[in-house]
């Protein structure tokens, strides 16, 4: 079992995407044994298994799951189907989703969550020691095991219940997905005026860098914070041919104005 | 005049805020002479003037503006009043605002724009060589002079007309102000569930880091990109007591969905 330090941790990875890749590499570096990598597409499974010195399989029936940690690192909507097909009598089954309740795994004897709160890309190196890993367990002993495993790969292990994980995932949608859409809108506005996105990269870097030490509620600036109606009206007019951009501009500005007023 | 390389550039700074500070320090380091620093508050003027080996003044009548570059680094709504009071017969007057037309300066013989596209804070060091500086000039000779000055402090000098600068400023509102509000909302969601903002800092850093090399339209992820209506509905419900947050969530998600469809 994962919580005995004398024995090398055995891991089975279900999935071959970016989360599986980065988790697998970190676990291997932390001296875990990656026993098998599963993907319905055997060439995907092989590509990752080779990197992780593991065996590739494309059938869930072939899983040698006992005494192992089985990590479901697949898309949210693939979890249910895999759970249905997977047979585990001894071992811990976890998924890595921020947005899926833990009890989808309740048919297993021990189960839990290993949710890395980071965005992973194929060609970018991520230092897993700085990745917050949110864990949850079906019982105290499982939670302890998962805590031990998580600490071998990350310095930032958090125990979150399902409600908190749901909130953390929603917060991540704002901090990552929605933020990226802000960048994307900015790129479009520049492109329309034949300006390169290059112009904004230093500003974007500094905006993110600034809040590494301070609270974003302190670092807010701009026309909405000053409730500068003239500038806001002018900028909304600049977006006149795009109702969606106007909606976004108005809703966010209203939020900033509201927050500034509540602080006074 | 600024474009003769044999003579040391003389600069007068109107304003003592963060833009004046960072611009002044960069110009001084590039061997310009900061002659005077003006602020209506003499102690503010003195504090900055001391750093820049300049003379502090609190009356615009005392400005020794001739043969100099006069930089209005003040809040947008203070520009008009200063222009009214300022008398310059020989020298270039510029402002540093992204959002103010150049022709507010038209009473001066030579005028233009020196708009650094970055967010400046008192206690953060910014490498000005990486700050995009957007310039505009009342005539070709003025533009050439400003180009020479800008190149002494930055490796990223862009010549933007007023329309383009307006667009760049609007894009900066999305990339900086609105992005910061996304961070702020995320912080509030976490706080409501007794979770520290710390949890999101690595994700925020990676989100900004990712687009330093790629286009944000390529790095988009999340439920809206997949048009995952179930997750979006669930997350909107999580925000149920805050109509403004729901508006923001819906408008941005609609934008992401729309963009994903247009790419297909």
PDB file of C-alpha atoms in Angstrom, chain A residues 8-123:
ATOM      1  CA  UNK A   8       8.133   1.096  -3.655  1.00  0.00           C
ATOM      2  CA  UNK A   9       4.834   2.697  -4.608  1.00  0.00           C
ATOM      3  CA  UNK A  10       3.155   0.993  -7.564  1.00  0.00           C
ATOM      4  CA  UNK A  11       1.181   3.297  -9.836  1.00  0.00           C
ATOM      5  CA  UNK A  12      -1.183   2.586 -12.692  1.00  0.00           C
ATOM      6  CA  UNK A  13      -2.015   5.480 -14.960  1.00  0.00           C
ATOM      7  CA  UNK A  14      -5.359   5.512 -16.740  1.00  0.00           C
ATOM      8  CA  UNK A  15      -5.012   8.106 -19.477  1.00  0.00           C
ATOM      9  CA  UNK A  16      -2.149   9.419 -21.600  1.00  0.00           C
ATOM     10  CA  UNK A  17      -2.791  13.154 -21.758  1.00  0.00           C
ATOM     11  CA  UNK A  18      -0.931  16.062 -20.209  1.00  0.00           C
ATOM     12  CA  UNK A  19      -2.006  15.374 -16.613  1.00  0.00           C
ATOM     13  CA  UNK A  20      -0.979  11.709 -16.908  1.00  0.00           C
ATOM     14  CA  UNK A  21       2.341  12.751 -18.445  1.00  0.00           C
ATOM     15  CA  UNK A  22       3.299  15.324 -15.819  1.00  0.00           C
ATOM     16  CA  UNK A  23       1.996  13.304 -12.861  1.00  0.00           C
ATOM     17  CA  UNK A  24       3.702  10.161 -14.155  1.00  0.00           C
ATOM     18  CA  UNK A  25       7.042  11.907 -14.659  1.00  0.00           C
ATOM     19  CA  UNK A  26       6.917  13.427 -11.174  1.00  0.00           C
ATOM     20  CA  UNK A  27       5.988  10.140  -9.519  1.00  0.00           C
ATOM     21  CA  UNK A  28       8.731   8.294 -11.384  1.00  0.00           C
ATOM     22  CA  UNK A  29      11.256  10.930 -10.322  1.00  0.00           C
ATOM     23  CA  UNK A  30      10.028  10.425  -6.738  1.00  0.00           C
ATOM     24  CA  UNK A  31      10.943   6.734  -7.090  1.00  0.00           C
ATOM     25  CA  UNK A  32       7.476   5.312  -7.682  1.00  0.00           C
ATOM     26  CA  UNK A  33       7.127   2.400 -10.066  1.00  0.00           C
ATOM     27  CA  UNK A  34       4.766   3.156 -12.927  1.00  0.00           C
ATOM     28  CA  UNK A  35       3.498  -0.335 -13.644  1.00  0.00           C
ATOM     29  CA  UNK A  36       1.056   0.241 -16.476  1.00  0.00           C
ATOM     30  CA  UNK A  37      -0.257   3.046 -18.672  1.00  0.00           C
ATOM     31  CA  UNK A  38      -3.713   2.576 -20.134  1.00  0.00           C
ATOM     32  CA  UNK A  39      -5.198   4.312 -23.123  1.00  0.00           C
ATOM     33  CA  UNK A  40      -7.875   2.984 -25.492  1.00  0.00           C
ATOM     34  CA  UNK A  41      -5.419   4.031 -28.196  1.00  0.00           C
ATOM     35  CA  UNK A  42      -2.446   1.649 -27.797  1.00  0.00           C
ATOM     36  CA  UNK A  43       0.017   3.943 -29.562  1.00  0.00           C
ATOM     37  CA  UNK A  44      -0.822   6.758 -27.140  1.00  0.00           C
ATOM     38  CA  UNK A  45      -0.403   4.324 -24.258  1.00  0.00           C
ATOM     39  CA  UNK A  46       2.942   3.142 -25.650  1.00  0.00           C
ATOM     40  CA  UNK A  47       4.297   6.648 -26.160  1.00  0.00           C
ATOM     41  CA  UNK A  48       3.739   7.543 -22.514  1.00  0.00           C
ATOM     42  CA  UNK A  49       4.616   4.086 -21.146  1.00  0.00           C
ATOM     43  CA  UNK A  50       8.019   4.270 -22.844  1.00  0.00           C
ATOM     44  CA  UNK A  51       8.781   7.558 -21.141  1.00  0.00           C
ATOM     45  CA  UNK A  52       7.746   6.130 -17.793  1.00  0.00           C
ATOM     46  CA  UNK A  53       9.383   2.682 -18.103  1.00  0.00           C
ATOM     47  CA  UNK A  54       5.905   1.166 -17.847  1.00  0.00           C
ATOM     48  CA  UNK A  55       3.855  -1.396 -19.751  1.00  0.00           C
ATOM     49  CA  UNK A  56       1.289  -0.068 -22.228  1.00  0.00           C
ATOM     50  CA  UNK A  57      -2.207  -1.556 -22.278  1.00  0.00           C
ATOM     51  CA  UNK A  58      -5.353  -0.693 -24.187  1.00  0.00           C
ATOM     52  CA  UNK A  59      -7.754  -2.988 -22.378  1.00  0.00           C
ATOM     53  CA  UNK A  60      -8.990  -2.270 -18.858  1.00  0.00           C
ATOM     54  CA  UNK A  61      -9.338  -6.042 -18.297  1.00  0.00           C
ATOM     55  CA  UNK A  62      -5.528  -6.299 -18.386  1.00  0.00           C
ATOM     56  CA  UNK A  63      -5.020  -3.993 -15.445  1.00  0.00           C
ATOM     57  CA  UNK A  64      -2.871  -5.424 -12.680  1.00  0.00           C
ATOM     58  CA  UNK A  65      -4.443  -3.137 -10.158  1.00  0.00           C
ATOM     59  CA  UNK A  66      -3.952  -4.859  -6.849  1.00  0.00           C
ATOM     60  CA  UNK A  67      -1.747  -3.257  -4.215  1.00  0.00           C
ATOM     61  CA  UNK A  68      -1.462  -0.209  -6.421  1.00  0.00           C
ATOM     62  CA  UNK A  69      -2.487   3.396  -6.704  1.00  0.00           C
ATOM     63  CA  UNK A  70      -4.700   3.675  -9.769  1.00  0.00           C
ATOM     64  CA  UNK A  71      -4.856   7.218 -11.122  1.00  0.00           C
ATOM     65  CA  UNK A  72      -7.681   8.166 -13.474  1.00  0.00           C
ATOM     66  CA  UNK A  73      -6.141  11.065 -15.391  1.00  0.00           C
ATOM     67  CA  UNK A  74      -8.799  11.332 -18.062  1.00  0.00           C
ATOM     68  CA  UNK A  75     -11.359  13.880 -19.211  1.00  0.00           C
ATOM     69  CA  UNK A  76     -14.235  14.434 -16.756  1.00  0.00           C
ATOM     70  CA  UNK A  77     -16.798  12.819 -19.016  1.00  0.00           C
ATOM     71  CA  UNK A  78     -14.721   9.652 -19.453  1.00  0.00           C
ATOM     72  CA  UNK A  79     -14.531   8.898 -15.719  1.00  0.00           C
ATOM     73  CA  UNK A  80     -17.946   7.193 -15.322  1.00  0.00           C
ATOM     74  CA  UNK A  81     -17.351   4.729 -18.139  1.00  0.00           C
ATOM     75  CA  UNK A  82     -13.911   3.739 -16.853  1.00  0.00           C
ATOM     76  CA  UNK A  83     -15.252   3.281 -13.312  1.00  0.00           C
ATOM     77  CA  UNK A  84     -17.905   0.921 -14.682  1.00  0.00           C
ATOM     78  CA  UNK A  85     -15.315  -1.248 -16.472  1.00  0.00           C
ATOM     79  CA  UNK A  86     -12.591  -1.154 -13.850  1.00  0.00           C
ATOM     80  CA  UNK A  87     -12.238  -4.010 -11.329  1.00  0.00           C
ATOM     81  CA  UNK A  88     -10.079  -3.381  -8.277  1.00  0.00           C
ATOM     82  CA  UNK A  89     -10.208  -5.500  -5.134  1.00  0.00           C
ATOM     83  CA  UNK A  90      -7.190  -4.094  -3.332  1.00  0.00           C
ATOM     84  CA  UNK A  91      -5.692  -0.678  -4.043  1.00  0.00           C
ATOM     85  CA  UNK A  92      -6.648   2.963  -4.050  1.00  0.00           C
ATOM     86  CA  UNK A  93      -8.469   4.471  -7.022  1.00  0.00           C
ATOM     87  CA  UNK A  94      -8.272   8.245  -7.442  1.00  0.00           C
ATOM     88  CA  UNK A  95      -9.310  10.698 -10.092  1.00  0.00           C
ATOM     89  CA  UNK A  96      -7.615  14.012 -10.893  1.00  0.00           C
ATOM     90  CA  UNK A  97     -10.665  16.122 -11.724  1.00  0.00           C
ATOM     91  CA  UNK A  98     -11.463  19.380  -9.958  1.00  0.00           C
ATOM     92  CA  UNK A  99     -15.064  19.153 -10.891  1.00  0.00           C
ATOM     93  CA  UNK A 100     -16.159  15.557 -10.328  1.00  0.00           C
ATOM     94  CA  UNK A 101     -17.528  14.391  -6.966  1.00  0.00           C
ATOM     95  CA  UNK A 102     -15.465  11.814  -5.122  1.00  0.00           C
ATOM     96  CA  UNK A 103     -18.372   9.414  -4.751  1.00  0.00           C
ATOM     97  CA  UNK A 104     -18.338   8.468  -8.452  1.00  0.00           C
ATOM     98  CA  UNK A 105     -15.592   6.139  -7.211  1.00  0.00           C
ATOM     99  CA  UNK A 106     -17.531   4.628  -4.327  1.00  0.00           C
ATOM    100  CA  UNK A 107     -17.695   1.116  -5.765  1.00  0.00           C
ATOM    101  CA  UNK A 108     -13.988   0.723  -4.966  1.00  0.00           C
ATOM    102  CA  UNK A 109     -12.760  -0.384  -1.531  1.00  0.00           C
ATOM    103  CA  UNK A 110     -10.567   2.722  -1.136  1.00  0.00           C
ATOM    104  CA  UNK A 111     -10.808   5.844  -3.249  1.00  0.00           C
ATOM    105  CA  UNK A 112     -10.015   9.503  -3.306  1.00  0.00           C
ATOM    106  CA  UNK A 113      -8.861  12.586  -5.188  1.00  0.00           C
ATOM    107  CA  UNK A 114      -5.481  13.776  -6.399  1.00  0.00           C
ATOM    108  CA  UNK A 115      -6.271  17.083  -8.106  1.00  0.00           C
ATOM    109  CA  UNK A 116      -3.271  19.087  -9.297  1.00  0.00           C
ATOM    110  CA  UNK A 117      -4.349  22.718  -9.546  1.00  0.00           C
ATOM    111  CA  UNK A 118      -2.315  23.671 -12.570  1.00  0.00           C
ATOM    112  CA  UNK A 119      -2.633  23.868 -16.349  1.00  0.00           C
ATOM    113  CA  UNK A 120      -0.422  21.360 -18.145  1.00  0.00           C
ATOM    114  CA  UNK A 121       0.829  21.492 -21.714  1.00  0.00           C
ATOM    115  CA  UNK A 122       2.737  18.856 -23.624  1.00  0.00           C
ATOM    116  CA  UNK A 123       5.805  20.938 -24.326  1.00  0.00           C
TER     117      UNK A 123
END
